[in-house]
């Protein structure tokens, strides 16, 4: 049976393929002279053993409700644009394709093609694309030995959406989606894909789950993808293993704008001496790079491990990302961002549980212009040498509203900036709260770093006119980096009396007074049995009596305050609550009879207040309303290797490639 579809003056025919149909093979339906561009090849249930060549603009689809098995010797479908014809604009829809061991499921070597709803099993590669304006949608790709989706794009757009790629097991190299460009791609969109269970367990085995461009090519230089607008969003990557290196995402492009959003990357592991970069992006365009709401967790290797590393030539924004549970690596970093020319902003990111036997860092932010670190949370960064936050803005640095908590050792914050401001942060439980950067604290001194140039000048005096200006420029730059001028007033350190020894000014200036102090208040302070009192803790006042409550929106939030009472209950005798912009609340319930309740609030420092509980409502009628509140009461007090780790992280971006 032949069906004809009419649109304006053009007609399209539908050709039926299958047992008892007009054609018994897909290829014979395509090759027939009556089959023209824009026709439909409708394939009925059955198993077809053929390698199909598509050299006309066709829609090749499985009949609705049917199941079609295509068993290929080399390639299930090959869409070509060559001397035999042009398959550009074709659609392949709904097939179950089984590959031979070295085969490919679908090979697109034409433009404007769509591949959707196919189930591709086995072979070396699931789908290969060479061309422009291609869309790969809702395909299942599983059991390959090399790559799920392989692209070499010549222009236009490339959309990869809703695909499920799994069980790719290779020896030296295994890839989920890997794409290079051989032309200018306008829009690159990889969204809503799930990629799991990819392994490369041979000698020096490496996995690249989503790869656009390469940080190192065969000649040792980056292979940068030529992509104008980049979107990588809503992808799930999990259960990835390699003996040597794992890259969850590697995105190297010159994009004008880039959005890397809401990707979930977890359970990445590498063997002895291995490196893992869960999300690496180097975007060398002049627009905005937004890395937002990504969730990175459970990274396990023993050499280098980084949750997110992003380098941007334009404005860099890292917002609302969550990185947790990076384990064992000698150099472990939660988030590392570098703004090369413009500004960098880190806002509302969270890093938890980054551990290392050697060097661990929570968030490292660098901008060659202006850097802002706003309302980030870092907890549980632990190593022989650890720092929760490193900030380096070479023009200005603003660090505001962050919540940093250590394990009793390490450094809360290192700053390198000629004009640094650190306000309204929580920095608690560290050996050092804040350090100005000093090279000798983190490795070789300036003189030691310049020694190779000095030695070269002595050994080759004829080179002095060339080397001496370079040496002098480096010396000037290094000393500028060591002369940080930091205003670190109005921060909470977990104590109302921080020790001067917890601050290191280096060769610059560091003013940390006044600091914030913890207060507690009960309202009302006298209640009857069965009534409640609102207990509040805040750090709105500073050590010199200043009130900063009007700046509450600038304060930190997150863990944590512990309230206790010895009479009545707060839900129990003790309750833990989070700070909300420097303020925390609990409710005291008078349910144990009369007396005076001693209520405490603790965030390392402990403060207390009293609440009088009367026996009944009647007995309180003579109490003056003015006694129902009391004023706030105060009580007294009851870096090696970090820079080297950052260098290691950057050098670690250069991994073995294909």
XYZ file of C-alpha atoms in Angstrom:
658
model
C 0.000 0.000 0.000
C 1.210 3.493 -0.827
C -0.074 6.580 0.982
C 0.324 10.100 -0.380
C 0.550 13.255 1.748
C -0.184 16.632 0.170
C 1.237 19.960 1.269
C 0.690 22.934 -1.024
C 1.885 21.826 -4.481
C 4.183 19.072 -3.154
C 3.206 15.478 -2.408
C 4.992 12.946 -0.197
C 4.475 9.215 -0.414
C 4.623 6.680 2.417
C 6.227 3.394 1.418
C 5.511 0.310 3.495
C 8.269 -2.172 4.378
C 7.818 -5.623 5.884
C 6.454 -9.072 5.365
C 3.447 -8.862 3.034
C 4.235 -5.181 2.327
C 5.337 -3.470 -0.894
C 9.009 -3.826 0.111
C 10.671 -6.522 2.201
C 13.863 -4.556 2.954
C 14.431 -0.975 3.991
C 17.152 -0.500 1.385
C 14.942 -1.597 -1.493
C 12.328 0.972 -0.486
C 14.956 3.720 -0.454
C 16.552 2.695 -3.746
C 13.318 2.474 -5.720
C 13.122 5.200 -8.329
C 9.623 6.145 -7.193
C 10.913 7.065 -3.727
C 11.588 10.792 -3.677
C 12.802 13.406 -1.225
C 10.422 13.997 1.703
C 8.845 10.539 1.380
C 8.240 8.303 4.395
C 9.605 4.773 4.737
C 7.292 3.059 7.231
C 8.789 -0.177 8.577
C 6.643 -2.927 10.108
C 7.562 -5.484 12.775
C 10.341 -7.905 12.026
C 14.083 -8.465 12.021
C 16.000 -6.846 9.167
C 19.574 -7.922 8.472
C 21.032 -5.092 6.434
C 23.283 -2.049 6.469
C 21.049 0.776 5.251
C 22.381 3.647 3.114
C 20.179 6.762 3.128
C 20.945 9.026 0.162
C 17.595 10.792 -0.114
C 15.796 13.168 2.226
C 13.504 10.692 3.961
C 11.692 9.971 7.183
C 12.468 6.360 8.041
C 10.257 5.273 10.899
C 8.910 2.230 12.687
C 5.206 1.675 12.150
C 3.223 2.815 15.175
C 3.051 0.113 17.837
C 5.461 -2.222 16.021
C 8.946 -3.379 17.006
C 11.695 -3.502 14.422
C 15.101 -5.142 14.913
C 17.885 -4.005 12.604
C 20.928 -6.283 12.705
C 23.852 -4.599 10.998
C 27.134 -5.995 9.776
C 28.950 -2.651 9.973
C 26.558 0.303 10.355
C 22.816 0.190 10.883
C 21.983 3.435 9.079
C 24.435 5.596 7.134
C 23.030 8.938 5.984
C 25.252 10.313 3.216
C 25.721 13.334 1.029
C 27.919 12.078 -1.784
C 27.905 11.145 -5.446
C 25.076 8.655 -4.886
C 22.699 11.249 -3.469
C 21.967 13.546 -0.548
C 20.303 12.308 2.622
C 20.407 15.709 4.311
C 17.229 16.488 6.219
C 16.452 12.840 6.978
C 14.947 11.436 10.179
C 15.633 7.999 11.691
C 12.935 7.139 14.230
C 12.178 4.204 16.496
C 14.525 1.330 15.566
C 16.219 -1.319 17.706
C 19.706 -1.601 16.227
C 22.173 -4.328 17.150
C 25.774 -3.663 16.114
C 28.626 -5.990 15.315
C 31.600 -5.740 17.684
C 33.328 -2.981 15.712
C 30.228 -1.450 14.193
C 28.298 1.815 14.492
C 24.587 2.118 15.091
C 23.868 5.244 13.049
C 26.331 7.326 11.018
C 25.151 10.780 9.961
C 27.384 12.262 7.245
C 24.908 14.882 6.068
C 23.228 18.026 7.374
C 19.877 18.793 9.017
C 19.230 15.275 10.290
C 17.246 14.015 13.285
C 17.837 10.730 15.096
C 15.215 9.932 17.722
C 13.663 7.144 19.772
C 16.177 4.505 18.703
C 17.620 1.741 20.896
C 21.223 1.005 19.873
C 23.091 -1.920 21.414
C 26.718 -2.960 21.118
C 29.425 -2.104 18.634
C 32.203 0.418 19.010
C 30.089 3.583 18.671
C 26.402 4.286 19.079
C 25.863 7.357 16.891
C 28.391 9.262 14.770
C 27.624 12.731 13.401
C 29.651 14.552 10.738
C 27.769 17.601 9.571
C 25.642 20.536 10.653
C 22.226 21.112 12.214
C 21.758 17.691 13.782
C 19.469 16.616 16.631
C 19.812 13.402 18.648
C 16.744 12.979 20.840
C 15.506 10.297 23.251
C 17.774 7.493 22.081
C 19.003 4.586 24.238
C 22.651 3.748 23.601
C 24.225 0.888 25.524
C 26.983 -1.696 25.465
C 29.523 0.027 23.219
C 33.284 -0.493 23.552
C 34.408 3.062 22.735
C 31.888 5.906 22.467
C 28.193 6.546 22.883
C 27.914 9.640 20.667
C 30.786 10.911 18.509
C 30.492 14.247 16.726
C 32.610 16.247 14.293
C 30.486 19.287 13.620
C 30.817 21.531 10.589
C 28.390 24.280 11.602
C 24.848 25.203 12.522
C 23.336 23.729 15.675
C 23.847 20.463 17.539
C 21.230 19.227 19.999
C 21.643 16.135 22.162
C 18.626 15.762 24.444
C 16.939 13.065 26.497
C 19.347 10.270 25.579
C 20.312 7.419 27.909
C 23.901 6.210 27.450
C 25.198 3.359 29.594
C 27.464 0.343 29.959
C 30.286 1.585 27.760
C 33.314 -0.477 28.694
C 36.633 0.206 27.018
C 40.250 -0.579 27.684
C 42.348 2.539 27.079
C 39.583 5.075 26.460
C 35.813 5.214 26.856
C 33.553 8.164 26.045
C 29.945 9.045 26.632
C 29.546 12.057 24.328
C 32.630 13.494 22.639
C 32.446 16.331 20.115
C 34.937 18.352 18.100
C 34.262 21.112 15.583
C 35.469 21.643 12.043
C 33.578 24.849 11.444
C 31.547 27.439 13.341
C 28.743 25.980 15.431
C 26.113 28.532 16.417
C 24.273 26.606 19.151
C 25.475 23.581 21.102
C 22.907 22.111 23.480
C 23.448 18.955 25.522
C 20.514 18.696 27.920
C 18.558 16.126 29.870
C 20.774 13.131 29.124
C 21.593 10.311 31.551
C 25.057 8.765 31.220
C 26.067 5.952 33.541
C 28.263 2.906 34.042
C 31.186 3.889 31.823
C 34.516 2.204 32.546
C 38.049 2.210 31.141
C 39.926 -0.355 33.166
C 42.957 -1.082 30.999
C 46.437 0.359 31.512
C 46.155 4.172 31.682
C 42.422 3.890 31.105
C 40.563 7.214 30.845
C 36.898 8.178 30.641
C 35.498 11.393 29.181
C 31.784 11.453 29.847
C 30.800 14.702 28.082
C 33.627 16.228 26.068
C 33.562 19.312 23.852
C 37.000 20.159 22.514
C 40.053 18.995 24.428
C 42.325 20.652 26.979
C 45.285 19.015 25.216
C 45.493 17.756 21.663
C 48.007 15.592 19.878
C 50.376 18.542 19.495
C 50.160 19.418 23.174
C 47.885 22.408 22.580
C 44.215 22.762 23.475
C 41.690 21.796 20.837
C 39.084 24.484 21.271
C 35.589 23.986 19.958
C 34.262 26.842 17.851
C 30.821 27.269 19.433
C 28.973 30.574 19.824
C 26.301 29.629 22.367
C 26.844 26.727 24.731
C 24.229 25.056 26.942
C 24.975 21.952 28.991
C 22.088 21.425 31.393
C 20.060 18.885 33.362
C 22.360 15.965 32.609
C 22.963 13.057 35.002
C 26.401 11.427 35.122
C 27.018 8.573 37.546
C 28.993 5.380 38.160
C 32.099 6.236 36.140
C 35.365 4.315 36.649
C 38.861 4.426 35.170
C 42.317 3.267 36.103
C 43.930 6.631 35.306
C 41.658 9.635 34.689
C 37.988 10.592 34.728
C 36.530 13.780 33.259
C 32.850 14.098 34.054
C 32.568 17.120 31.766
C 35.332 18.721 29.741
C 34.119 21.793 27.869
C 36.782 23.737 25.959
C 35.300 26.376 23.675
C 35.385 29.981 22.558
C 31.692 30.482 23.289
C 30.341 33.992 23.548
C 27.915 32.821 26.211
C 27.889 29.586 28.180
C 25.302 28.093 30.545
C 26.296 25.006 32.534
C 23.248 24.370 34.669
C 21.685 21.771 36.977
C 23.897 18.832 36.094
C 24.206 16.001 38.629
C 27.588 14.251 38.630
C 28.316 11.524 41.166
C 30.207 8.325 41.908
C 33.387 8.979 39.941
C 36.413 6.851 40.796
C 39.946 6.390 39.476
C 42.760 4.040 40.397
C 46.152 4.529 41.988
C 47.755 7.742 40.771
C 44.503 8.756 39.101
C 42.932 12.180 38.610
C 39.292 13.214 38.504
C 37.779 16.489 37.329
C 34.024 16.242 37.680
C 33.235 19.436 35.770
C 35.935 21.288 33.857
C 35.117 24.244 31.623
C 37.493 26.619 29.852
C 35.365 29.162 27.989
C 37.519 31.609 26.078
C 34.838 33.939 24.767
C 34.009 37.492 25.800
C 30.502 36.882 27.137
C 29.135 35.580 30.430
C 29.891 32.095 31.706
C 27.246 30.915 34.194
C 27.907 27.695 36.106
C 24.860 27.226 38.296
C 22.982 24.670 40.423
C 25.227 21.736 39.565
C 25.508 18.913 42.105
C 28.841 17.086 42.369
C 29.375 14.270 44.870
C 31.323 11.127 45.745
C 34.658 11.528 43.978
C 37.254 8.948 44.930
C 40.867 8.871 43.733
C 44.302 9.227 45.294
C 46.188 11.858 43.247
C 44.060 14.866 42.172
C 40.346 15.497 42.559
C 38.361 18.634 41.714
C 34.603 19.107 41.825
C 34.276 22.148 39.544
C 37.053 24.013 37.740
C 36.076 26.866 35.439
C 38.201 29.329 33.486
C 36.525 32.235 31.713
C 37.743 35.088 29.572
C 34.495 37.019 30.074
C 32.495 37.467 33.265
C 32.450 34.300 35.363
C 29.523 33.449 37.643
C 29.415 30.349 39.830
C 26.129 30.220 41.715
C 24.224 27.685 43.850
C 26.517 24.761 43.089
C 26.827 21.920 45.610
C 30.041 19.890 45.863
C 30.462 17.185 48.486
C 32.385 14.066 49.438
C 35.704 14.346 47.640
C 37.908 11.692 49.197
C 41.515 10.562 49.481
C 43.278 12.569 46.754
C 46.619 14.163 47.603
C 45.269 17.433 46.166
C 41.511 17.896 46.628
C 39.547 21.032 45.691
C 35.795 21.611 45.820
C 35.386 24.575 43.444
C 38.103 26.431 41.533
C 37.261 29.400 39.315
C 39.488 31.790 37.383
C 38.346 34.975 35.663
C 41.093 35.827 33.196
C 40.094 39.317 32.072
C 36.781 40.348 33.591
C 35.034 39.864 36.920
C 34.342 36.657 38.822
C 31.454 36.104 41.251
C 30.961 33.083 43.518
C 27.534 33.164 45.163
C 25.506 30.723 47.276
C 27.751 27.754 46.545
C 28.164 24.952 49.098
C 31.146 22.654 49.605
C 31.094 19.828 52.153
C 33.458 17.040 53.141
C 36.578 17.542 51.059
C 39.281 15.359 52.581
C 42.898 14.715 51.709
C 45.924 13.120 53.353
C 47.868 16.118 52.066
C 46.226 19.276 50.698
C 42.545 20.208 50.633
C 40.781 23.416 49.598
C 37.086 24.293 49.614
C 36.524 27.204 47.216
C 39.340 28.910 45.309
C 38.344 32.112 43.524
C 40.693 34.132 41.313
C 39.981 37.176 39.174
C 42.456 39.380 37.386
C 39.912 42.182 37.841
C 37.259 42.177 40.591
C 36.305 39.182 42.704
C 33.142 38.697 44.771
C 32.653 35.776 47.171
C 29.101 36.049 48.523
C 27.082 33.783 50.830
C 28.977 30.573 50.161
C 29.139 27.714 52.682
C 32.209 25.534 53.245
C 32.242 22.776 55.875
C 34.430 19.767 56.513
C 37.549 20.590 54.493
C 40.207 18.414 56.091
C 43.815 17.677 55.245
C 47.355 17.895 56.522
C 47.247 21.346 54.908
C 43.767 22.715 54.408
C 42.059 26.002 53.675
C 38.337 26.537 53.268
C 38.454 29.591 51.007
C 41.143 31.205 48.855
C 40.322 34.615 47.380
C 42.494 36.513 44.922
C 41.085 39.583 43.213
C 43.900 41.498 41.579
C 41.899 44.737 41.569
C 39.351 44.395 44.386
C 38.073 41.508 46.474
C 34.753 41.475 48.355
C 34.127 38.528 50.685
C 30.722 38.830 52.346
C 28.207 36.602 54.107
C 30.132 33.329 53.810
C 29.877 30.508 56.350
C 33.168 28.651 56.902
C 33.684 26.000 59.562
C 36.819 23.955 60.145
C 37.820 20.962 62.237
C 40.023 22.880 64.668
C 43.037 23.056 62.368
C 43.884 24.608 59.024
C 43.047 28.037 57.649
C 39.642 29.590 57.226
C 40.490 32.104 54.524
C 43.519 33.199 52.520
C 43.260 36.498 50.671
C 45.490 37.997 48.013
C 44.333 41.456 46.966
C 45.527 45.062 47.041
C 42.035 46.069 48.143
C 40.265 43.308 50.057
C 37.098 43.602 52.147
C 35.901 40.742 54.365
C 32.636 41.466 56.220
C 29.759 39.620 57.902
C 31.244 36.146 57.517
C 31.235 33.209 59.923
C 34.782 31.801 60.177
C 35.001 29.327 63.058
C 37.164 26.521 64.420
C 40.497 27.068 62.640
C 44.164 27.443 63.533
C 44.060 30.670 61.522
C 40.913 32.593 60.726
C 42.342 34.868 58.012
C 45.758 35.009 56.365
C 47.128 37.493 53.908
C 48.925 35.631 51.167
C 52.680 35.123 51.536
C 54.600 32.953 49.096
C 56.920 31.562 51.741
C 53.920 30.231 53.670
C 52.865 28.113 50.725
C 56.139 27.031 49.145
C 59.278 28.742 47.836
C 60.025 32.383 48.606
C 60.084 35.050 45.915
C 63.883 34.928 45.741
C 63.765 31.154 45.396
C 61.241 31.398 42.567
C 63.405 33.949 40.749
C 66.629 32.009 41.290
C 66.481 30.081 37.968
C 66.399 33.382 36.066
C 69.206 34.815 38.207
C 71.289 31.703 37.556
C 70.635 31.934 33.825
C 71.800 35.546 33.780
C 75.011 34.605 35.610
C 75.661 31.678 33.293
C 74.766 33.576 30.112
C 75.509 37.293 30.601
C 74.720 37.902 26.953
C 71.060 37.119 27.752
C 70.794 39.718 30.509
C 69.165 42.383 28.263
C 66.361 39.914 27.606
C 66.070 38.138 30.951
C 66.595 41.060 33.346
C 63.398 42.959 32.378
C 61.422 39.718 32.688
C 62.968 39.063 36.086
C 62.172 42.575 37.293
C 58.564 42.394 36.108
C 58.062 39.071 37.885
C 59.663 40.407 41.050
C 57.333 43.412 41.022
C 54.258 41.270 40.429
C 55.173 38.756 43.143
C 55.735 41.487 45.718
C 52.441 43.119 44.814
C 50.733 39.808 45.474
C 52.356 39.650 48.899
C 51.261 43.162 49.883
C 47.588 42.493 50.486
C 45.621 45.277 52.139
C 42.697 43.668 53.915
C 39.823 45.161 55.894
C 38.273 42.223 57.755
C 35.928 43.929 60.193
C 32.559 42.658 61.446
C 33.096 38.899 61.197
C 32.053 36.152 63.615
C 34.833 33.805 64.735
C 33.028 31.522 67.177
C 34.295 33.530 70.118
C 33.579 36.923 71.616
C 37.336 37.381 72.158
C 39.322 36.143 69.144
C 43.060 35.767 69.616
C 45.402 38.016 67.666
C 47.457 34.919 66.860
C 44.631 33.639 64.662
C 45.317 36.339 62.050
C 48.338 36.667 59.752
C 48.982 39.949 57.975
C 52.151 38.892 56.117
C 53.791 41.827 54.356
C 50.544 43.742 54.014
C 47.866 45.093 56.329
C 45.045 43.200 58.033
C 42.512 45.035 60.185
C 40.106 42.630 61.885
C 38.681 44.868 64.638
C 35.940 45.271 65.568
C 34.573 41.740 65.281
C 31.047 40.455 65.846
C 29.893 39.079 69.205
C 27.200 36.571 70.126
C 24.157 37.716 72.103
C 21.013 35.990 73.399
C 17.607 37.429 74.250
C 14.317 36.065 75.634
C 10.992 37.732 74.857
C 9.150 37.822 77.137
C 11.536 36.992 79.941
C 8.684 36.173 82.374
C 5.961 33.710 81.382
C 3.270 31.586 82.998
C 3.136 27.837 83.030
C 1.927 26.657 79.632
C 3.109 29.794 77.822
C 6.098 30.315 75.526
C 9.058 32.662 75.226
C 10.891 33.377 71.990
C 14.640 32.870 72.372
C 16.835 34.616 69.825
C 20.555 34.577 69.197
C 22.286 37.060 66.932
C 25.684 38.460 66.023
C 24.454 41.886 64.998
C 26.588 43.822 67.484
C 30.325 44.271 67.251
C 32.998 44.346 69.930
C 32.936 48.140 70.035
C 29.163 48.382 70.492
C 28.137 49.015 66.893
C 24.752 47.708 65.733
C 24.677 46.083 62.280
C 21.127 44.752 62.258
C 20.247 47.034 59.347
C 22.800 45.088 57.292
C 21.183 41.723 58.091
C 20.825 40.771 54.415
C 24.615 40.826 54.104
C 25.157 38.326 56.944
C 25.897 34.621 56.676
C 23.325 31.829 56.922
C 23.517 28.091 57.564
C 24.917 25.947 60.400
C 24.525 26.432 63.272
C 23.349 27.427 66.771
C 22.571 25.048 69.638
C 19.965 26.205 72.163
C 19.588 24.471 75.548
C 17.413 24.896 78.623
C 17.400 23.347 82.094
C 13.668 24.004 82.654
C 10.845 23.627 80.175
C 11.687 22.485 76.673
C 12.734 23.795 73.267
C 11.177 20.830 71.503
C 13.617 18.898 73.670
C 16.179 20.073 76.190
C 18.498 20.923 73.296
C 17.750 21.990 69.737
C 20.056 22.794 66.816
C 18.970 25.439 64.338
C 20.533 27.243 61.416
C 21.587 30.841 61.250
C 19.457 32.981 58.965
C 21.354 36.151 58.099
C 23.135 36.196 61.453
C 19.973 35.455 63.446
C 18.576 32.257 65.004
C 15.375 31.469 66.911
C 14.002 28.835 69.281
C 10.778 28.612 71.317
C 10.883 27.848 75.054
C 7.733 26.101 76.334
C 6.953 26.326 80.042
C 5.696 22.781 80.578
C 7.602 21.662 83.708
C 6.320 23.918 86.447
C 7.614 27.178 87.974
C 11.221 28.265 88.345
C 13.961 30.119 86.525
C 15.076 28.532 83.259
C 18.668 29.066 82.211
C 18.659 29.141 78.423
C 21.895 29.041 76.430
C 22.875 29.630 72.825
C 26.131 28.189 71.556
C 28.107 28.582 68.371
C 31.390 27.524 69.976
C 30.996 30.610 72.226
C 28.225 30.049 74.811
C 25.933 32.825 76.045
C 22.944 32.552 78.367
C 19.838 34.303 79.610
C 17.165 33.589 82.230
C 13.431 33.112 81.792
C 11.191 33.255 84.866
C 8.362 30.722 84.741
C 5.453 31.458 87.095
C 3.182 28.814 88.527
C -0.059 29.958 86.864
C -1.516 32.779 84.813
C -3.200 34.247 87.897
C 0.053 34.570 89.805
C 1.513 36.766 87.112
C -1.148 39.503 87.050
C 0.913 41.843 89.179
C 3.961 41.642 86.963
C 4.756 44.932 85.275
C 4.751 44.630 81.502
C 8.069 46.421 81.459
C 9.695 43.350 83.062
C 8.627 41.098 80.230
C 11.756 41.885 78.209
C 15.385 42.149 79.155
C 18.380 43.507 77.362
C 20.874 41.318 75.590
C 23.369 39.679 77.932
C 26.958 38.989 77.095
C 29.225 36.455 78.701
C 32.955 36.103 78.380
C 34.794 33.379 76.728
C 33.711 30.249 79.146
C 49.504 27.381 55.210
C 51.536 25.262 53.940
C 51.080 23.830 50.379
C 47.807 25.479 49.352
C 49.273 27.456 46.420
C 51.132 24.348 45.291
C 47.836 22.458 45.274
C 46.267 25.097 43.023
C 49.200 24.813 40.611
C 48.811 21.029 40.701
C 45.120 21.391 39.914
C 45.784 23.608 36.892
C 48.529 21.308 35.635
C 46.217 18.368 36.187
C 43.875 19.772 33.566
C 46.408 18.551 31.017
C 45.586 14.850 30.913
C 46.230 12.132 28.427
C 43.919 12.418 25.468
C 42.920 10.290 22.581
